[in-house]
Amino acid sequence: MDIGFIGLGKMGFPMARRLVEAGHQLVVFDTRKEVVDQLIALGAQAASSPKDIADRVETVMASLPSLQASLEVATGSGGVIEGKRVKRFVDLSTVGSQMAVKIHGLLASKHIVQIDSPVSGGVGGAEKGTLAVMVSAPRADFEIVKPALDVIGKVFFIGEKPGSGQTMKLANNFLSATAMVATSEAVVMGVKSGLDPAVMIDVINAGSGMNTASRDKFPRAVLPRSFDFGFATGLMVKDVRLALDEMKSLGLSMEVAEAVGRLWEVVIREMGPESDFTSAIKPIEKAAGVVVGGAKGGSHAAK
Protein backbone atom coordinates (compact mmCIF):
# COMPACT_ATOMS: atom_id res chain seq x y z
CA MET A 1 0.00 0.00 0.00
CA ASP A 2 0.89 3.64 -0.40
CA ILE A 3 0.65 5.01 3.14
CA GLY A 4 1.22 8.40 4.68
CA PHE A 5 2.64 8.47 8.20
CA ILE A 6 2.64 11.54 10.47
CA GLY A 7 4.45 11.58 13.81
CA LEU A 8 7.75 9.73 14.11
CA GLY A 9 8.22 9.70 17.86
CA LYS A 10 9.05 6.84 20.24
CA MET A 11 6.02 4.88 19.05
CA GLY A 12 5.54 6.27 15.55
CA PHE A 13 9.08 5.74 14.28
CA PRO A 14 9.27 1.96 14.91
CA MET A 15 5.75 1.49 13.52
CA ALA A 16 6.65 3.42 10.36
CA ARG A 17 9.94 1.53 10.04
CA ARG A 18 8.16 -1.81 10.21
CA LEU A 19 5.76 -0.71 7.46
CA VAL A 20 8.67 0.27 5.20
CA GLU A 21 10.46 -3.01 5.93
CA ALA A 22 7.27 -4.92 5.07
CA GLY A 23 7.29 -3.39 1.59
CA HIS A 24 4.74 -0.59 1.96
CA GLN A 25 5.51 2.69 0.20
CA LEU A 26 5.60 5.38 2.89
CA VAL A 27 5.39 9.16 2.65
CA VAL A 28 6.32 10.59 6.05
CA PHE A 29 6.14 13.86 7.96
CA ASP A 30 7.50 14.97 11.32
CA THR A 31 8.63 18.34 12.65
CA ARG A 32 12.09 16.84 13.32
CA LYS A 33 14.18 16.48 10.17
CA GLU A 34 16.55 13.88 11.67
CA VAL A 35 13.86 11.21 12.11
CA VAL A 36 12.47 11.88 8.64
CA ASP A 37 15.98 11.46 7.21
CA GLN A 38 16.38 8.11 8.97
CA LEU A 39 13.24 6.79 7.28
CA ILE A 40 14.24 8.22 3.90
CA ALA A 41 17.44 6.20 4.23
CA LEU A 42 15.24 3.10 4.60
CA GLY A 43 13.22 3.93 1.49
CA ALA A 44 10.45 6.32 2.59
CA GLN A 45 9.68 9.64 0.93
CA ALA A 46 9.43 12.96 2.75
CA ALA A 47 6.44 15.30 2.78
CA SER A 48 6.32 18.98 3.68
CA SER A 49 3.07 18.88 5.70
CA PRO A 50 0.10 16.69 6.65
CA LYS A 51 -1.80 18.22 3.70
CA ASP A 52 1.07 17.31 1.35
CA ILE A 53 0.81 13.69 2.49
CA ALA A 54 -2.98 13.74 2.06
CA ASP A 55 -2.52 15.08 -1.48
CA ARG A 56 -0.36 12.06 -2.36
CA VAL A 57 -1.94 8.97 -0.70
CA GLU A 58 -5.39 7.59 0.10
CA THR A 59 -4.49 6.21 3.56
CA VAL A 60 -2.86 8.46 6.17
CA MET A 61 -1.71 7.15 9.56
CA ALA A 62 -0.77 9.31 12.53
CA SER A 63 0.87 8.66 15.91
CA LEU A 64 0.73 11.84 17.95
CA PRO A 65 1.31 12.78 21.62
CA SER A 66 -1.71 14.95 22.46
CA LEU A 67 -5.38 15.50 21.73
CA GLN A 68 -4.65 18.92 20.27
CA ALA A 69 -1.93 17.53 17.97
CA SER A 70 -4.33 14.91 16.59
CA LEU A 71 -7.07 17.50 16.05
CA GLU A 72 -4.73 19.95 14.29
CA VAL A 73 -3.04 17.34 12.09
CA ALA A 74 -6.38 15.84 11.08
CA THR A 75 -8.57 18.92 10.72
CA GLY A 76 -6.50 22.08 11.10
CA SER A 77 -5.04 24.47 8.54
CA GLY A 78 -2.61 22.50 6.36
CA GLY A 79 -4.03 19.31 7.83
CA VAL A 80 -5.13 15.99 6.38
CA ILE A 81 -8.67 17.32 5.87
CA GLU A 82 -7.39 19.61 3.08
CA GLY A 83 -5.77 16.80 1.06
CA LYS A 84 -6.92 16.02 -2.48
CA ARG A 85 -6.39 12.21 -2.50
CA VAL A 86 -6.95 11.09 1.08
CA LYS A 87 -9.85 8.71 1.74
CA ARG A 88 -9.13 7.51 5.26
CA PHE A 89 -7.31 8.76 8.36
CA VAL A 90 -5.95 6.08 10.71
CA ASP A 91 -5.29 7.61 14.13
CA LEU A 92 -2.96 5.40 16.19
CA SER A 93 -2.92 7.97 19.01
CA THR A 94 -4.80 7.93 22.31
CA VAL A 95 -7.23 10.86 22.28
CA GLY A 96 -10.31 9.58 24.14
CA SER A 97 -13.68 8.84 22.58
CA GLN A 98 -15.01 12.40 22.72
CA MET A 99 -12.12 13.78 20.65
CA ALA A 100 -12.28 10.79 18.30
CA VAL A 101 -15.98 11.49 17.68
CA LYS A 102 -15.20 15.18 17.05
CA ILE A 103 -12.46 14.35 14.52
CA HIS A 104 -14.73 11.74 12.91
CA GLY A 105 -17.46 14.32 12.34
CA LEU A 106 -15.16 16.98 10.91
CA LEU A 107 -13.49 14.53 8.51
CA ALA A 108 -16.84 13.05 7.46
CA SER A 109 -17.87 16.50 6.21
CA LYS A 110 -15.10 16.11 3.59
CA HIS A 111 -15.94 12.43 2.91
CA ILE A 112 -12.82 11.23 4.73
CA VAL A 113 -13.28 8.11 6.89
CA GLN A 114 -11.73 8.19 10.34
CA ILE A 115 -10.27 4.86 11.47
CA ASP A 116 -9.86 5.05 15.23
CA SER A 117 -6.92 2.74 15.97
CA PRO A 118 -5.15 3.28 19.30
CA VAL A 119 -2.38 0.85 20.23
CA SER A 120 -1.02 -0.70 23.42
CA GLY A 121 2.25 -2.45 24.17
CA GLY A 122 4.79 0.34 24.52
CA VAL A 123 7.95 1.07 22.58
CA GLY A 124 9.06 -2.57 22.80
CA GLY A 125 5.80 -3.71 21.23
CA ALA A 126 6.14 -1.10 18.48
CA GLU A 127 9.67 -2.28 17.68
CA LYS A 128 8.74 -5.98 17.65
CA GLY A 129 5.38 -5.59 15.89
CA THR A 130 3.49 -7.05 18.84
CA LEU A 131 1.20 -4.13 19.73
CA ALA A 132 -2.47 -4.63 20.50
CA VAL A 133 -4.24 -2.58 17.81
CA MET A 134 -7.84 -1.64 18.70
CA VAL A 135 -9.83 -0.51 15.67
CA SER A 136 -13.24 1.09 15.36
CA ALA A 137 -14.24 1.95 11.78
CA PRO A 138 -16.65 1.00 9.01
CA ARG A 139 -15.98 -2.68 8.32
CA ALA A 140 -15.08 -2.14 4.64
CA ASP A 141 -12.41 0.44 5.47
CA PHE A 142 -11.10 -1.74 8.28
CA GLU A 143 -10.57 -4.58 5.80
CA ILE A 144 -8.60 -2.27 3.48
CA VAL A 145 -6.12 -1.17 6.17
CA LYS A 146 -5.93 -4.43 8.16
CA PRO A 147 -2.98 -5.90 6.16
CA ALA A 148 -0.92 -2.82 7.04
CA LEU A 149 -2.02 -2.83 10.67
CA ASP A 150 -1.09 -6.54 10.88
CA VAL A 151 2.53 -5.43 10.43
CA ILE A 152 2.51 -3.46 13.68
CA GLY A 153 0.66 -5.88 15.93
CA LYS A 154 -2.35 -8.03 16.72
CA VAL A 155 -5.43 -6.32 15.29
CA PHE A 156 -8.81 -6.32 17.06
CA PHE A 157 -11.99 -5.03 15.43
CA ILE A 158 -13.86 -3.33 18.28
CA GLY A 159 -16.87 -2.12 16.31
CA GLU A 160 -18.17 0.52 13.91
CA LYS A 161 -19.19 3.10 16.53
CA PRO A 162 -16.85 6.13 16.35
CA GLY A 163 -14.56 6.32 19.40
CA SER A 164 -15.11 2.76 20.62
CA GLY A 165 -11.48 1.88 19.96
CA GLN A 166 -10.55 4.72 22.32
CA THR A 167 -12.87 3.39 25.04
CA MET A 168 -11.15 -0.01 24.77
CA LYS A 169 -7.70 1.61 24.95
CA LEU A 170 -8.61 3.66 28.02
CA ALA A 171 -9.96 0.57 29.82
CA ASN A 172 -6.67 -1.21 29.05
CA ASN A 173 -4.43 1.66 30.12
CA PHE A 174 -6.42 2.26 33.30
CA LEU A 175 -5.59 -1.34 34.26
CA SER A 176 -1.93 -0.81 33.35
CA ALA A 177 -1.81 2.37 35.45
CA THR A 178 -3.49 0.60 38.34
CA ALA A 179 -1.08 -2.35 38.17
CA MET A 180 1.91 -0.01 38.38
CA VAL A 181 0.85 1.91 41.49
CA ALA A 182 -0.80 -1.06 43.23
CA THR A 183 2.29 -3.23 42.77
CA SER A 184 4.44 -0.35 44.02
CA GLU A 185 2.37 -0.08 47.19
CA ALA A 186 2.48 -3.86 47.76
CA VAL A 187 6.26 -4.12 47.29
CA VAL A 188 6.94 -1.03 49.42
CA MET A 189 4.84 -2.61 52.19
CA GLY A 190 7.00 -5.74 52.03
CA VAL A 191 10.29 -3.86 51.95
CA LYS A 192 9.19 -1.70 54.89
CA SER A 193 8.66 -4.90 56.89
CA GLY A 194 12.01 -6.38 55.81
CA LEU A 195 11.19 -8.53 52.77
CA ASP A 196 13.52 -8.79 49.76
CA PRO A 197 11.77 -7.07 46.81
CA ALA A 198 13.34 -9.40 44.23
CA VAL A 199 11.96 -12.42 46.10
CA MET A 200 8.60 -10.64 46.43
CA ILE A 201 8.40 -10.13 42.67
CA ASP A 202 9.32 -13.78 42.02
CA VAL A 203 6.56 -14.93 44.39
CA ILE A 204 3.96 -12.51 42.97
CA ASN A 205 4.78 -13.67 39.43
CA ALA A 206 4.32 -17.31 40.48
CA GLY A 207 1.10 -16.53 42.31
CA SER A 208 -2.28 -14.93 41.78
CA GLY A 209 -1.01 -11.36 42.13
CA MET A 210 0.94 -11.46 38.86
CA ASN A 211 0.31 -8.46 36.58
CA THR A 212 2.08 -6.48 33.87
CA ALA A 213 3.95 -4.32 36.39
CA SER A 214 5.29 -7.29 38.38
CA ARG A 215 6.01 -9.29 35.22
CA ASP A 216 7.64 -6.60 33.08
CA LYS A 217 8.17 -3.22 34.71
CA PHE A 218 9.65 -4.22 38.07
CA PRO A 219 12.29 -6.68 36.77
CA ARG A 220 13.33 -4.41 33.91
CA ALA A 221 13.11 -0.89 35.29
CA VAL A 222 12.29 -0.71 39.02
CA LEU A 223 14.47 -3.30 40.79
CA PRO A 224 17.57 -2.24 38.77
CA ARG A 225 16.61 1.42 39.45
CA SER A 226 16.99 2.26 35.74
CA PHE A 227 13.46 3.69 35.33
CA ASP A 228 13.75 3.46 31.55
CA PHE A 229 10.78 1.35 30.46
CA GLY A 230 10.04 3.82 27.66
CA PHE A 231 6.63 5.34 28.49
CA ALA A 232 6.41 8.85 29.92
CA THR A 233 4.53 9.70 33.11
CA GLY A 234 2.85 12.55 31.22
CA LEU A 235 1.37 10.12 28.70
CA MET A 236 0.13 7.74 31.38
CA VAL A 237 -1.48 10.58 33.32
CA LYS A 238 -3.13 11.78 30.08
CA ASP A 239 -4.63 8.31 29.62
CA VAL A 240 -5.81 8.07 33.25
CA ARG A 241 -7.44 11.50 33.05
CA LEU A 242 -9.14 10.52 29.78
CA ALA A 243 -10.39 7.28 31.36
CA LEU A 244 -11.86 9.22 34.31
CA ASP A 245 -13.51 11.67 31.89
CA GLU A 246 -14.98 8.76 29.94
CA MET A 247 -16.33 7.14 33.12
CA LYS A 248 -17.91 10.42 34.25
CA SER A 249 -19.47 11.01 30.82
CA LEU A 250 -21.11 7.58 31.14
CA GLY A 251 -22.51 8.51 34.55
CA LEU A 252 -20.29 6.04 36.40
CA SER A 253 -18.81 6.38 39.87
CA MET A 254 -15.49 4.53 39.84
CA GLU A 255 -13.89 4.48 43.27
CA VAL A 256 -10.74 2.53 42.31
CA ALA A 257 -10.19 4.70 39.23
CA GLU A 258 -10.52 7.90 41.26
CA ALA A 259 -7.96 6.65 43.81
CA VAL A 260 -5.60 5.63 40.99
CA GLY A 261 -6.08 9.04 39.39
CA ARG A 262 -5.13 10.81 42.63
CA LEU A 263 -1.96 8.71 42.92
CA TRP A 264 -0.89 9.52 39.37
CA GLU A 265 -1.47 13.25 39.96
CA VAL A 266 1.03 12.98 42.85
CA VAL A 267 3.49 11.16 40.55
CA ILE A 268 3.36 13.79 37.80
CA ARG A 269 3.63 16.61 40.34
CA GLU A 270 6.68 15.09 42.06
CA MET A 271 8.43 13.34 39.14
CA GLY A 272 7.43 15.52 36.17
CA PRO A 273 5.75 14.58 32.88
CA GLU A 274 9.02 13.56 31.18
CA SER A 275 9.91 10.96 33.82
CA ASP A 276 9.44 7.28 33.01
CA PHE A 277 6.13 6.03 34.35
CA THR A 278 7.90 3.29 36.34
CA SER A 279 9.16 6.10 38.61
CA ALA A 280 5.61 6.09 40.06
CA ILE A 281 7.09 4.04 42.91
CA LYS A 282 9.34 6.90 44.06
CA PRO A 283 6.73 9.05 45.86
CA ILE A 284 5.41 5.86 47.52
CA GLU A 285 8.95 4.94 48.62
CA LYS A 286 9.55 8.48 49.85
CA ALA A 287 6.44 8.45 52.04
CA ALA A 288 7.46 5.06 53.48
CA GLY A 289 11.13 5.93 53.98
CA VAL A 290 12.44 2.99 51.95
CA VAL A 291 14.11 2.38 48.58
CA VAL A 292 13.19 -0.73 46.61
CA GLY A 293 15.85 -2.60 44.64
CA GLY A 294 19.32 -1.39 43.76
CA ALA A 295 22.52 -2.97 42.56
CA LYS A 296 21.84 -6.36 44.19
CA GLY A 297 18.05 -6.19 43.99
CA GLY A 298 18.05 -5.55 47.72
CA SER A 299 16.54 -2.69 49.63
CA HIS A 300 17.40 -0.22 52.31
CA ALA A 301 15.88 2.50 54.43
CA ALA A 302 16.07 5.87 52.74
CA LYS A 303 18.63 8.22 54.23
Coordinates of N, CA, C and O in Angstrom, one line a residue, residues 176-291:
S176 N -3.4 -0.9 33.3 CA -1.9 -0.8 33.4 C -1.5 0.2 34.4 O -0.5 -0.1 35.2
A177 N -2.1 1.3 34.5 CA -1.8 2.4 35.4 C -2.1 1.9 36.9 O -1.3 2.1 37.8
T178 N -3.2 1.1 37.0 CA -3.5 0.6 38.3 C -2.5 -0.4 38.8 O -2.0 -0.5 39.9
A179 N -2.1 -1.3 37.9 CA -1.1 -2.4 38.2 C 0.2 -1.7 38.7 O 0.8 -2.2 39.6
M180 N 0.6 -0.6 38.0 CA 1.9 0.0 38.4 C 1.9 0.5 39.8 O 2.8 0.3 40.6
V181 N 0.9 1.3 40.1 CA 0.8 1.9 41.5 C 0.5 0.9 42.6 O 1.0 0.9 43.7
A182 N -0.4 -0.1 42.2 CA -0.8 -1.1 43.2 C 0.4 -2.0 43.6 O 0.6 -2.3 44.7
T183 N 1.1 -2.4 42.5 CA 2.3 -3.2 42.8 C 3.3 -2.5 43.6 O 4.0 -3.0 44.4
S184 N 3.5 -1.2 43.3 CA 4.4 -0.3 44.0 C 4.1 -0.3 45.5 O 4.9 -0.5 46.4
E185 N 2.8 -0.1 45.8 CA 2.4 -0.1 47.2 C 2.6 -1.4 47.9 O 3.0 -1.5 49.0
A186 N 2.3 -2.5 47.2 CA 2.5 -3.9 47.8 C 4.0 -4.1 48.1 O 4.3 -4.6 49.1
V187 N 4.8 -3.8 47.1 CA 6.3 -4.1 47.3 C 6.9 -3.2 48.4 O 7.7 -3.6 49.2
V188 N 6.5 -1.9 48.4 CA 6.9 -1.0 49.4 C 6.5 -1.5 50.8 O 7.3 -1.5 51.8
M189 N 5.3 -2.0 50.9 CA 4.8 -2.6 52.2 C 5.8 -3.7 52.6 O 6.2 -3.8 53.8
G190 N 6.1 -4.6 51.7 CA 7.0 -5.7 52.0 C 8.4 -5.3 52.4 O 9.0 -5.8 53.4
V191 N 8.9 -4.4 51.7 CA 10.3 -3.9 51.9 C 10.3 -3.2 53.3 O 11.3 -3.3 54.1
K192 N 9.3 -2.4 53.6 CA 9.2 -1.7 54.9 C 9.2 -2.7 56.1 O 9.8 -2.4 57.1
S193 N 8.7 -3.9 55.8 CA 8.7 -4.9 56.9 C 9.9 -5.8 56.8 O 9.9 -6.8 57.6
G194 N 10.8 -5.6 55.9 CA 12.0 -6.4 55.8 C 12.1 -7.4 54.7 O 13.1 -8.2 54.7
L195 N 11.1 -7.5 53.8 CA 11.2 -8.5 52.8 C 12.1 -8.1 51.7 O 12.3 -6.9 51.4
D196 N 12.7 -9.1 50.9 CA 13.5 -8.8 49.8 C 12.6 -8.5 48.6 O 11.8 -9.4 48.2
P197 N 12.7 -7.4 47.9 CA 11.8 -7.1 46.8 C 11.9 -8.0 45.6 O 10.9 -8.3 44.9
A198 N 13.1 -8.5 45.4 CA 13.3 -9.4 44.2 C 12.6 -10.7 44.5 O 12.0 -11.3 43.6
V199 N 12.7 -11.2 45.7 CA 12.0 -12.4 46.1 C 10.5 -12.2 46.0 O 9.7 -13.0 45.5
M200 N 10.0 -11.0 46.5 CA 8.6 -10.6 46.4 C 8.1 -10.7 45.0 O 7.0 -11.3 44.7
I201 N 8.8 -10.1 44.1 CA 8.4 -10.1 42.7 C 8.4 -11.6 42.1 O 7.4 -11.9 41.4
D202 N 9.3 -12.4 42.5 CA 9.3 -13.8 42.0 C 8.1 -14.5 42.5 O 7.4 -15.3 41.8
V203 N 7.7 -14.3 43.8 CA 6.6 -14.9 44.4 C 5.3 -14.4 43.7 O 4.4 -15.2 43.4
I204 N 5.2 -13.1 43.6 CA 4.0 -12.5 43.0 C 3.8 -13.1 41.6 O 2.7 -13.4 41.1
N205 N 4.9 -13.2 40.8 CA 4.8 -13.7 39.4 C 4.5 -15.2 39.3 O 4.1 -15.7 38.3
A206 N 4.7 -15.9 40.4 CA 4.3 -17.3 40.5 C 2.9 -17.5 41.1 O 2.4 -18.6 41.1
G207 N 2.4 -16.4 41.6 CA 1.1 -16.5 42.3 C 0.0 -15.7 41.6 O 0.1 -15.3 40.5
S208 N -1.1 -15.5 42.4 CA -2.3 -14.9 41.8 C -2.2 -13.4 41.7 O -3.1 -12.8 41.1
G209 N -1.2 -12.8 42.2 CA -1.0 -11.4 42.1 C -0.3 -10.9 40.9 O -0.1 -9.7 40.6
M210 N 0.2 -11.8 40.0 CA 0.9 -11.5 38.9 C 0.2 -10.5 38.0 O -1.0 -10.6 37.7
N211 N 0.9 -9.5 37.5 CA 0.3 -8.5 36.6 C 1.4 -7.9 35.7 O 2.6 -8.3 35.8
T212 N 1.1 -7.0 34.8 CA 2.1 -6.5 33.9 C 3.2 -5.7 34.6 O 4.3 -5.7 34.1
A213 N 2.9 -5.0 35.7 CA 3.9 -4.3 36.4 C 4.9 -5.3 37.0 O 6.1 -5.1 36.9
S214 N 4.4 -6.3 37.7 CA 5.3 -7.3 38.4 C 6.0 -8.1 37.4 O 7.2 -8.5 37.6
R215 N 5.4 -8.4 36.2 CA 6.0 -9.3 35.2 C 7.1 -8.6 34.4 O 8.1 -9.1 34.1
D216 N 6.8 -7.3 34.0 CA 7.6 -6.6 33.1 C 8.4 -5.4 33.7 O 9.6 -5.3 33.6
K217 N 7.6 -4.5 34.3 CA 8.2 -3.2 34.7 C 9.1 -3.3 35.9 O 10.2 -2.7 35.9
F218 N 8.8 -4.1 36.9 CA 9.6 -4.2 38.1 C 11.0 -4.9 37.7 O 12.0 -4.3 38.1
P219 N 11.0 -6.1 37.1 CA 12.3 -6.7 36.8 C 13.2 -5.8 35.9 O 14.4 -5.8 36.0
R220 N 12.5 -5.1 34.9 CA 13.3 -4.4 33.9 C 13.7 -3.0 34.3 O 14.8 -2.5 34.0
A221 N 12.9 -2.3 35.1 CA 13.1 -0.9 35.3 C 13.1 -0.4 36.7 O 13.6 0.6 37.1
V222 N 12.4 -1.2 37.6 CA 12.3 -0.7 39.0 C 13.4 -1.3 39.9 O 14.1 -0.6 40.5
L223 N 13.5 -2.7 39.9 CA 14.5 -3.3 40.8 C 15.9 -2.9 40.4 O 16.7 -2.6 41.3
P224 N 16.2 -2.7 39.1 CA 17.6 -2.2 38.8 C 17.7 -0.7 38.9 O 18.8 -0.2 38.7
R225 N 16.6 0.0 39.3 CA 16.6 1.4 39.5 C 17.0 2.2 38.2 O 17.5 3.3 38.2
S226 N 16.7 1.6 37.0 CA 17.0 2.3 35.7 C 15.9 3.2 35.3 O 16.1 4.2 34.6
F227 N 14.6 2.9 35.7 CA 13.5 3.7 35.3 C 13.5 4.1 33.9 O 13.4 5.3 33.6
D228 N 13.6 3.2 33.0 CA 13.8 3.5 31.6 C 12.9 2.5 30.7 O 13.3 2.1 29.7
F229 N 11.6 2.3 31.2 CA 10.8 1.3 30.5 C 10.3 1.9 29.1 O 10.0 1.2 28.2
G230 N 10.3 3.2 29.0 CA 10.0 3.8 27.7 C 8.7 4.4 27.5 O 8.2 4.7 26.4
F231 N 7.9 4.7 28.6 CA 6.6 5.3 28.5 C 6.6 6.5 29.5 O 6.9 6.2 30.7
A232 N 6.3 7.7 29.1 CA 6.4 8.8 29.9 C 5.3 8.9 30.9 O 4.1 8.6 30.6
T233 N 5.6 9.4 32.1 CA 4.5 9.7 33.1 C 3.4 10.6 32.6 O 2.2 10.4 32.8
G234 N 3.8 11.6 31.8 CA 2.8 12.5 31.2 C 1.8 11.8 30.3 O 0.6 12.2 30.4
L235 N 2.3 10.9 29.6 CA 1.4 10.1 28.7 C 0.4 9.2 29.5 O -0.7 9.1 29.2
M236 N 1.0 8.6 30.6 CA 0.1 7.7 31.4 C -0.9 8.6 32.1 O -2.1 8.2 32.2
V237 N -0.5 9.7 32.6 CA -1.5 10.6 33.3 C -2.5 11.1 32.3 O -3.7 11.2 32.7
K238 N -2.1 11.4 31.1 CA -3.1 11.8 30.1 C -4.2 10.7 29.9 O -5.4 10.9 29.9
D239 N -3.7 9.4 29.8 CA -4.6 8.3 29.6 C -5.5 8.1 30.8 O -6.7 7.8 30.7
V240 N -5.0 8.2 32.0 CA -5.8 8.1 33.2 C -6.9 9.2 33.3 O -8.0 8.9 33.6
R241 N -6.5 10.4 33.0 CA -7.4 11.5 33.0 C -8.5 11.3 32.0 O -9.7 11.5 32.3
L242 N -8.1 10.8 30.8 CA -9.1 10.5 29.8 C -10.1 9.4 30.2 O -11.3 9.5 30.0
A243 N -9.5 8.4 30.9 CA -10.4 7.3 31.4 C -11.4 7.8 32.4 O -12.6 7.4 32.3
L244 N -11.0 8.7 33.3 CA -11.9 9.2 34.3 C -12.9 10.1 33.6 O -14.1 10.0 34.0
D245 N -12.5 10.9 32.6 CA -13.5 11.7 31.9 C -14.6 10.8 31.2 O -15.7 11.1 31.2
E246 N -14.1 9.7 30.6 CA -15.0 8.8 29.9 C -16.0 8.1 30.9 O -17.2 8.0 30.7
M247 N -15.5 7.7 32.1 CA -16.3 7.1 33.1 C -17.4 8.1 33.6 O -18.6 7.8 33.7
K248 N -17.0 9.4 33.8 CA -17.9 10.4 34.3 C -18.9 10.7 33.2 O -20.1 10.9 33.5
S249 N -18.5 10.7 31.9 CA -19.5 11.0 30.8 C -20.5 9.9 30.7 O -21.6 10.1 30.2
L250 N -20.2 8.7 31.2 CA -21.1 7.6 31.1 C -22.0 7.5 32.4 O -22.8 6.6 32.6
G251 N -21.7 8.5 33.3 CA -22.5 8.5 34.5 C -22.1 7.5 35.6 O -22.8 7.1 36.5
L252 N -20.8 7.1 35.5 CA -20.3 6.0 36.4 C -19.5 6.7 37.6 O -18.9 7.7 37.4
S253 N -19.6 6.0 38.7 CA -18.8 6.4 39.9 C -17.8 5.3 40.1 O -18.2 4.1 40.4
M254 N -16.5 5.6 39.8 CA -15.5 4.5 39.8 C -14.5 4.8 41.0 O -13.6 5.6 40.8
E255 N -14.7 4.1 42.1 CA -13.9 4.5 43.3 C -12.4 4.1 43.1 O -11.5 4.8 43.5
V256 N -12.1 2.9 42.5 CA -10.7 2.5 42.3 C -10.1 3.5 41.3 O -8.9 4.0 41.6
A257 N -10.8 3.8 40.2 CA -10.2 4.7 39.2 C -9.9 6.1 39.8 O -8.8 6.7 39.5
E258 N -10.8 6.6 40.7 CA -10.5 7.9 41.3 C -9.3 7.9 42.2 O -8.5 8.8 42.2
A259 N -9.1 6.8 42.9 CA -8.0 6.7 43.8 C -6.7 6.6 43.0 O -5.7 7.2 43.3
V260 N -6.8 5.8 41.9 CA -5.6 5.6 41.0 C -5.3 7.0 40.4 O -4.1 7.4 40.3
G261 N -6.3 7.7 40.0 CA -6.1 9.0 39.4 C -5.4 10.0 40.4 O -4.4 10.7 40.0
R262 N -5.8 10.0 41.6 CA -5.1 10.8 42.6 C -3.7 10.4 42.8 O -2.8 11.3 42.9
L263 N -3.4 9.1 42.8 CA -2.0 8.7 42.9 C -1.1 9.2 41.8 O 0.0 9.7 41.9
W264 N -1.7 9.1 40.5 CA -0.9 9.5 39.4 C -0.7 11.0 39.3 O 0.3 11.5 38.8
E265 N -1.7 11.8 39.9 CA -1.5 13.2 40.0 C -0.3 13.6 40.9 O 0.5 14.5 40.6
V266 N -0.1 12.8 42.0 CA 1.0 13.0 42.8 C 2.3 12.7 42.1 O 3.3 13.4 42.2
V267 N 2.3 11.6 41.3 CA 3.5 11.2 40.6 C 3.9 12.2 39.6 O 5.1 12.6 39.5
I268 N 3.0 12.8 38.8 CA 3.4 13.8 37.8 C 3.8 15.1 38.5 O 4.7 15.8 38.0
R269 N 3.2 15.4 39.6 CA 3.6 16.6 40.3 C 5.0 16.5 40.9 O 5.9 17.4 40.8
E270 N 5.4 15.3 41.4 CA 6.7 15.1 42.1 C 7.8 14.7 41.1 O 8.9 15.0 41.3
M271 N 7.4 13.9 40.0 CA 8.4 13.3 39.1 C 8.5 14.1 37.8 O 9.5 14.0 37.1
G272 N 7.4 14.8 37.4 CA 7.4 15.5 36.2 C 6.9 14.7 35.0 O 7.0 13.4 35.0
P273 N 6.4 15.3 34.0 CA 5.8 14.6 32.9 C 6.7 13.8 32.0 O 6.4 12.8 31.4
E274 N 8.0 14.2 32.0 CA 9.0 13.6 31.2 C 9.6 12.3 31.8 O 10.3 11.6 31.2
S275 N 9.4 12.1 33.1 CA 9.9 11.0 33.8 C 9.3 9.7 33.3 O 8.2 9.7 32.7
D276 N 10.0 8.6 33.4 CA 9.4 7.3 33.0 C 8.3 6.9 34.0 O 8.4 7.1 35.2
F277 N 7.3 6.3 33.5 CA 6.1 6.0 34.4 C 6.4 5.0 35.4 O 5.7 4.9 36.4
T278 N 7.5 4.2 35.3 CA 7.9 3.3 36.3 C 8.4 4.0 37.6 O 8.5 3.4 38.7
S279 N 8.7 5.3 37.4 CA 9.2 6.1 38.6 C 8.0 6.4 39.5 O 8.1 7.1 40.5
A280 N 6.8 5.9 39.2 CA 5.6 6.1 40.1 C 5.9 5.6 41.5 O 5.2 6.0 42.4
I281 N 6.8 4.6 41.6 CA 7.1 4.0 42.9 C 7.8 5.0 43.8 O 7.7 4.9 45.0
K282 N 8.5 6.0 43.2 CA 9.3 6.9 44.1 C 8.6 7.7 45.1 O 9.0 7.8 46.3
P283 N 7.5 8.3 44.8 CA 6.7 9.0 45.9 C 6.2 8.1 46.9 O 6.1 8.5 48.1
I284 N 5.9 6.9 46.6 CA 5.4 5.9 47.5 C 6.6 5.4 48.4 O 6.4 5.3 49.7
E285 N 7.8 5.2 47.8 CA 8.9 4.9 48.6 C 9.3 6.1 49.6 O 9.6 5.9 50.8
K286 N 9.2 7.3 49.1 CA 9.5 8.5 49.8 C 8.7 8.6 51.1 O 9.1 8.8 52.2
A287 N 7.4 8.4 50.9 CA 6.4 8.4 52.0 C 6.7 7.3 53.1 O 6.5 7.5 54.3
A288 N 7.2 6.2 52.6 CA 7.5 5.1 53.5 C 8.9 5.1 54.1 O 9.1 4.4 55.0
G289 N 9.8 5.9 53.5 CA 11.1 5.9 54.0 C 12.0 4.7 53.6 O 12.9 4.3 54.3
V290 N 11.7 4.1 52.4 CA 12.4 3.0 52.0 C 12.8 3.2 50.5 O 12.2 4.0 49.8
V291 N 13.8 2.4 50.0 CA 14.1 2.4 48.6 C 14.1 0.9 48.2 O 14.6 0.1 48.8

